[in-house]
Amino acid sequence: MSSHLLRKGYESGEVERRWYAYWEKEGLFAAEDVSDKKPFSIVIPPPNVTGVLHMGHAHNNTLQDILCRYRRMRGDNVLWMPGTDHAGIATQNVVEKVLAKEGKDRHSLGREEFIKRVWQWREEYGGLIIKQLKRLGASCDWDRERFTMDEGLSEAVRTVFVQLYQQGLIYRGHYIINWCPRCQTALSDLEVEHEDHNGHLYYVRYPLEDGKGGIIVATTRPETMLGDTAVAVNPNDERYQALKGKAVILPLMNRRIPIIFDEYVDMKFGTGALKITPAHDPHDFDIGQRHDLDAIKVIGSDGRMNEQAGRFQGKDRFECREAVVEALREEGLLEKVEPYQHSVGHCYRCRTTVEPYLSQQWFVKVKPLAEKAIAAVQTGATRIIPDTWTKTYFEWMNNIKDWCISRQIWWGHRIPAWTCETCGELIVAMEPPTACPACKGSTLVQETDVLDTWFSSALWPFSTMGWPDDTQTLKTFYPTSVLVTGFDILFFWVARMMMMGLHFMKEVPFRDVYIHALVRDADGKKMSKSKGNVIDPLYVIDAFGADAFRFTLAALAAQGRDIKLSEDRIEGYRHFINKLWNAARFSLMHLSDFQPDVSTQDARQLSLADRWILSRLNGVVEMVTKGLDEYKFNEAAMTLYQFVWHEFCDWYLEIIKPVLYGSTVSSRDGSEVSKPAHNETTRFVLWSVLNEVLRLLHPFIPFVTEEIWNKLPGTEGSIMKAEFPAVTQERHDPEAEAIMNLLMGITGGIRNIRGEMNVPPSMRVTATVQSADREAREILEAHQDIVINLARLETLNVTPPGKRPPSCATSVFGNSTIFVSLKDIIDFKAEQARLNKEIGKIIKELEGVGKKLSNEDFLTKAPQAVVEGVRAKQERLVEKKNKLEGQLRTVSQLAGELEWTKVPRMN
RNA sequence: AGGCACGUAGCUCAGGGGGAGAGCGCUACCCUGACACGGUAGAGGUCACGAGUUCAAAUCUCGUCGUGCCUACCA
């Protein structure tokens, strides 16, 4: 028998590379477009091409991989569709930075040339994250990898755009949008991140035109006053009734602007008078529309004051604020300044303060689309898990506003719209038109804007499968089974996929949406490069192995709570991988010449331990299956951890060692009895439990399980092709579990005494178990080997209740009293203390039980079974207490007698 | 401002109306022929606080405090 089947410690690096290459080569990740098998599909949340793998990706993809591997083993036809996202703004920024280093910018290159450079960049660096996903073990069908800028996906984008336009669900118009002066583009509402900001509330006096006093307005942005075209008050505001039909002179600009009356104005805020800047505030814009006011833009697209700003032209908007305030102060029009906290929007890409900006943009009218998306979740066509996110989803969907989809950047899907130079006709079409349908003019200029990246992402579940063609892939795999994603893109992405999927496929894009937690650092802070608290997944994989990393993520993935990740945790789970490795190493030492098909099942004579471990395994299969089916990854992972470490290793392997080694044990009368080498059954059980454990664990820790699997006799091919274990009712064996519980309890009692009384592990002692229960006695006698072996006994005596053996420490388990003979080494004082502690615990428990049983209401109203249970417990406790107190009396007496003697104590 | 989570052992967290759990850490003893990335035993908790429902509350309800997060057009 070779003891070198496995190395002493598991070394992940080489194993991972070898098996991943093998899986890919064998095409084990491939989905079948046509198959009799049940389809199971997931589309990957496409990472940015510019991205590098971070903890969020690692977590997200680990969960998806677990599901996919599990489903494959369950016999499903699994499609895990991979790909990346073109990430318009982010990618453009990255390439612009590269250009900047060369002393160029995109404008000097020109649009076409710039886009060429982006593609070049993508060829060179864009695949990085895909390689990193492979390191993690992701079993995506890589032959189907997609990119949102691919020809096929671009066609899908154009198709959707044209159809929505024709249906009146896309429109173009002048509105206030969020503008990033640095990125030089419009942003959607979602791309603006609000942050509280300590600013000021400035009170400014606008003199009345007739010179009779003035009106004071309050504002946080005095620089916008340069573009004011009115002052508004509430029509119900008593204070301002006299101002009807009047006008004020706008300070610094000396422009006459009217006082208007609008219900929007809050009488309780500030002075109840609101300055109106239709070109630089969304609400002012609405008010301006209602009152037919001019919209004067005073801030340019670069964030600097323009020619409309008079003497402030050229100043940055924040410099201008200071200057305006100063000028007002000089003119005596600044009434007061109060500190004021308000939230300010920032660009999600570059953190620049966003400017509300009036410009022509394209929008999707989302209300009609949202209605269907809401209904789909209400009817359960799509489930959101955990359910708590359903409410958030509805909340947002019900208050949804039109989506600004045009971006003034170059990298992205160019909007398929053309304007006729001759007559101004707007043409939206799949292909570039050759002539204007209105005037037949041929000078047509294409829209320069591109679409929001999320517009193409919204089509991902069907565009990746070949839509708008009616492909076999779509027939087989749409709707997808589940979408696994973080809540941070619930609105950005999930909600929009729901809308687009329902509209164009007439079917939800996914049956389930599993929303997982965010990975944070050990202190619960969001990981970010600027904070410097990121843990690089690649570093983790190198240091601890992909399996340890994956298992950690799964084990910590409790629904609805963030994951606080630290290296210590990962190290802890690496120990688990190592434990499994060594359990396998041990098993393989005894299985090297084992032929599972030869030791036929019908000849099996299962021992108690065999029956027990198989019964427990059966329970584990049930729990793991349930856990995975309900997305309770942590429960499945922890069940396996517990079973492998504590039941399989700590108990089963320890119990069968003597059988496997064929060693001798002492029988009750002291004679040596040699264990027959009939260990074929044991070997069979050992083999099958390990075999099944590997299959159960494979979705979580694919590499190490594959490595061991291939060393295990009687297995063929990849573990990926093995069946996921199924519950087998015949293995369920409550009797074996009950018997083992007794044996483990008695063993535990003896070990407790040994530990507490400081008996050296090397010393074998004699134990006596007294029990009035004949069945318990028979069990103990029949299985004394187990207790003798695991409690390190010289001898185990089993008798009916009787005289107390001398020089003993005592413990009680069930209705058995355990005596451990400590001849010459017993320290009566220590034993007294130990018994007192033990009795103290029981008294505490009895108090609680007693209180219940003396409560008349409990006895009459609680279910009969519960009352019986408590009664039985009380009886057990009283009996145990009596026994221990008897022992305490004896020991105290002995301790008193020996007071003068120096009792040797083992330390 | 509103909404949603969460306060359980020193730390990180499971659990979720009738016996307070795990991992890590800690203490003691052990290199026993798979594993010291190990073994055995042990210490440690008014389950945030206050009320309510109930025979019974860590668990359900309400409130308070604290901590996160999300959504908000009141300048």
JSON list of C-alpha atoms (C1' of nucleotides) in Angstrom, two decimals, chain A residues 8 218 264 266 269 274 283 340 391 401 561 564 569 575 578-579 582-583 585-586 645-646 654 657 661 752 756 852 855 857-858 861-863 866 873 876, chain B residues 3-8 12-15 18-19 22-24 28-30 33-43 55 69-75:
[
{"chain": "A", "resi": 8, "resn": "LYS", "atom": "CA", "xyz": [0.90, 15.64, 3.02]},
{"chain": "A", "resi": 218, "resn": "ALA", "atom": "CA", "xyz": [-32.96, 82.26, -0.65]},
{"chain": "A", "resi": 264, "resn": "TYR", "atom": "CA", "xyz": [-44.89, 74.74, -6.37]},
{"chain": "A", "resi": 266, "resn": "ASP", "atom": "CA", "xyz": [-43.12, 76.23, -0.45]},
{"chain": "A", "resi": 269, "resn": "PHE", "atom": "CA", "xyz": [-39.05, 77.52, 3.19]},
{"chain": "A", "resi": 274, "resn": "LEU", "atom": "CA", "xyz": [-37.96, 81.45, -5.08]},
{"chain": "A", "resi": 283, "resn": "HIS", "atom": "CA", "xyz": [-37.98, 72.47, -11.15]},
{"chain": "A", "resi": 340, "resn": "TYR", "atom": "CA", "xyz": [-27.00, 74.87, 5.16]},
{"chain": "A", "resi": 391, "resn": "LYS", "atom": "CA", "xyz": [-40.40, 46.10, -2.05]},
{"chain": "A", "resi": 401, "resn": "LYS", "atom": "CA", "xyz": [-38.98, 58.70, -14.49]},
{"chain": "A", "resi": 561, "resn": "ARG", "atom": "CA", "xyz": [-26.30, 40.46, 5.16]},
{"chain": "A", "resi": 564, "resn": "LYS", "atom": "CA", "xyz": [-17.13, 41.07, 6.00]},
{"chain": "A", "resi": 569, "resn": "ARG", "atom": "CA", "xyz": [-11.51, 33.83, 7.48]},
{"chain": "A", "resi": 575, "resn": "HIS", "atom": "CA", "xyz": [-7.69, 24.55, 6.83]},
{"chain": "A", "resi": 578, "resn": "ASN", "atom": "CA", "xyz": [-6.57, 20.71, 3.97]},
{"chain": "A", "resi": 579, "resn": "LYS", "atom": "CA", "xyz": [-8.67, 18.65, 6.34]},
{"chain": "A", "resi": 582, "resn": "ASN", "atom": "CA", "xyz": [-5.94, 14.65, 4.56]},
{"chain": "A", "resi": 583, "resn": "ALA", "atom": "CA", "xyz": [-9.10, 12.69, 5.15]},
{"chain": "A", "resi": 585, "resn": "ARG", "atom": "CA", "xyz": [-5.16, 10.90, 1.94]},
{"chain": "A", "resi": 586, "resn": "PHE", "atom": "CA", "xyz": [-5.96, 8.62, 4.84]},
{"chain": "A", "resi": 645, "resn": "TRP", "atom": "CA", "xyz": [-14.86, 17.65, 9.83]},
{"chain": "A", "resi": 646, "resn": "HIS", "atom": "CA", "xyz": [-16.81, 16.53, 12.84]},
{"chain": "A", "resi": 654, "resn": "GLU", "atom": "CA", "xyz": [-11.47, 7.33, 14.23]},
{"chain": "A", "resi": 657, "resn": "LYS", "atom": "CA", "xyz": [-9.10, 2.92, 12.19]},
{"chain": "A", "resi": 661, "resn": "TYR", "atom": "CA", "xyz": [-5.33, -1.36, 10.55]},
{"chain": "A", "resi": 752, "resn": "ASN", "atom": "CA", "xyz": [-14.65, 15.11, 30.02]},
{"chain": "A", "resi": 756, "resn": "GLU", "atom": "CA", "xyz": [-10.93, 17.96, 33.66]},
{"chain": "A", "resi": 852, "resn": "LYS", "atom": "CA", "xyz": [-42.76, 26.00, 33.73]},
{"chain": "A", "resi": 855, "resn": "ASN", "atom": "CA", "xyz": [-47.47, 27.18, 35.93]},
{"chain": "A", "resi": 857, "resn": "ASP", "atom": "CA", "xyz": [-51.60, 27.75, 32.37]},
{"chain": "A", "resi": 858, "resn": "PHE", "atom": "CA", "xyz": [-48.64, 26.02, 30.84]},
{"chain": "A", "resi": 861, "resn": "LYS", "atom": "CA", "xyz": [-52.68, 25.39, 27.40]},
{"chain": "A", "resi": 862, "resn": "ALA", "atom": "CA", "xyz": [-49.39, 24.18, 26.01]},
{"chain": "A", "resi": 863, "resn": "PRO", "atom": "CA", "xyz": [-49.47, 21.27, 23.58]},
{"chain": "A", "resi": 866, "resn": "VAL", "atom": "CA", "xyz": [-44.42, 19.95, 24.91]},
{"chain": "A", "resi": 873, "resn": "LYS", "atom": "CA", "xyz": [-36.57, 16.52, 30.99]},
{"chain": "A", "resi": 876, "resn": "ARG", "atom": "CA", "xyz": [-33.84, 13.19, 33.68]},
{"chain": "B", "resi": 3, "resn": "G", "atom": "C1'", "xyz": [-37.99, 53.56, 3.15]},
{"chain": "B", "resi": 4, "resn": "C", "atom": "C1'", "xyz": [-35.23, 49.02, 4.14]},
{"chain": "B", "resi": 5, "resn": "A", "atom": "C1'", "xyz": [-31.99, 46.15, 6.92]},
{"chain": "B", "resi": 6, "resn": "C", "atom": "C1'", "xyz": [-29.22, 45.12, 11.23]},
{"chain": "B", "resi": 7, "resn": "G", "atom": "C1'", "xyz": [-27.85, 45.31, 17.01]},
{"chain": "B", "resi": 8, "resn": "U", "atom": "C1'", "xyz": [-27.02, 37.18, 19.73]},
{"chain": "B", "resi": 12, "resn": "U", "atom": "C1'", "xyz": [-17.20, 37.71, 12.61]},
{"chain": "B", "resi": 13, "resn": "C", "atom": "C1'", "xyz": [-21.81, 35.92, 12.25]},
{"chain": "B", "resi": 14, "resn": "A", "atom": "C1'", "xyz": [-25.78, 31.59, 11.77]},
{"chain": "B", "resi": 15, "resn": "G", "atom": "C1'", "xyz": [-30.54, 30.55, 13.95]},
{"chain": "B", "resi": 18, "resn": "G", "atom": "C1'", "xyz": [-41.11, 25.84, 23.94]},
{"chain": "B", "resi": 19, "resn": "G", "atom": "C1'", "xyz": [-33.45, 22.54, 25.38]},
{"chain": "B", "resi": 22, "resn": "A", "atom": "C1'", "xyz": [-20.79, 27.86, 14.75]},
{"chain": "B", "resi": 23, "resn": "G", "atom": "C1'", "xyz": [-15.99, 29.57, 13.05]},
{"chain": "B", "resi": 24, "resn": "C", "atom": "C1'", "xyz": [-11.91, 32.35, 14.65]},
{"chain": "B", "resi": 28, "resn": "A", "atom": "C1'", "xyz": [-5.18, 23.53, 29.74]},
{"chain": "B", "resi": 29, "resn": "C", "atom": "C1'", "xyz": [-3.15, 19.05, 28.12]},
{"chain": "B", "resi": 30, "resn": "C", "atom": "C1'", "xyz": [-1.20, 16.24, 23.85]},
{"chain": "B", "resi": 33, "resn": "G", "atom": "C1'", "xyz": [0.98, 5.48, 12.55]},
{"chain": "B", "resi": 34, "resn": "A", "atom": "C1'", "xyz": [-4.47, 11.35, 7.44]},
{"chain": "B", "resi": 35, "resn": "C", "atom": "C1'", "xyz": [-3.83, 16.16, 9.08]},
{"chain": "B", "resi": 36, "resn": "A", "atom": "C1'", "xyz": [0.04, 20.80, 14.65]},
{"chain": "B", "resi": 37, "resn": "C", "atom": "C1'", "xyz": [-3.50, 23.94, 8.36]},
{"chain": "B", "resi": 38, "resn": "G", "atom": "C1'", "xyz": [-3.98, 18.64, 13.83]},
{"chain": "B", "resi": 39, "resn": "G", "atom": "C1'", "xyz": [-6.43, 16.17, 18.50]},
{"chain": "B", "resi": 40, "resn": "U", "atom": "C1'", "xyz": [-9.11, 16.21, 23.41]},
{"chain": "B", "resi": 41, "resn": "A", "atom": "C1'", "xyz": [-11.27, 19.03, 27.06]},
{"chain": "B", "resi": 42, "resn": "G", "atom": "C1'", "xyz": [-12.63, 23.86, 29.00]},
{"chain": "B", "resi": 43, "resn": "A", "atom": "C1'", "xyz": [-13.93, 29.12, 29.98]},
{"chain": "B", "resi": 55, "resn": "C", "atom": "C1'", "xyz": [-49.36, 29.33, 28.99]},
{"chain": "B", "resi": 69, "resn": "C", "atom": "C1'", "xyz": [-27.63, 51.21, 3.26]},
{"chain": "B", "resi": 70, "resn": "C", "atom": "C1'", "xyz": [-31.14, 52.95, -0.41]},
{"chain": "B", "resi": 71, "resn": "U", "atom": "C1'", "xyz": [-34.53, 56.47, -2.42]},
{"chain": "B", "resi": 72, "resn": "A", "atom": "C1'", "xyz": [-36.01, 61.91, -2.23]},
{"chain": "B", "resi": 73, "resn": "C", "atom": "C1'", "xyz": [-37.35, 68.29, -6.52]},
{"chain": "B", "resi": 74, "resn": "C", "atom": "C1'", "xyz": [-38.37, 71.84, -1.30]},
{"chain": "B", "resi": 75, "resn": "A", "atom": "C1'", "xyz": [-34.63, 76.46, -3.38]}
]
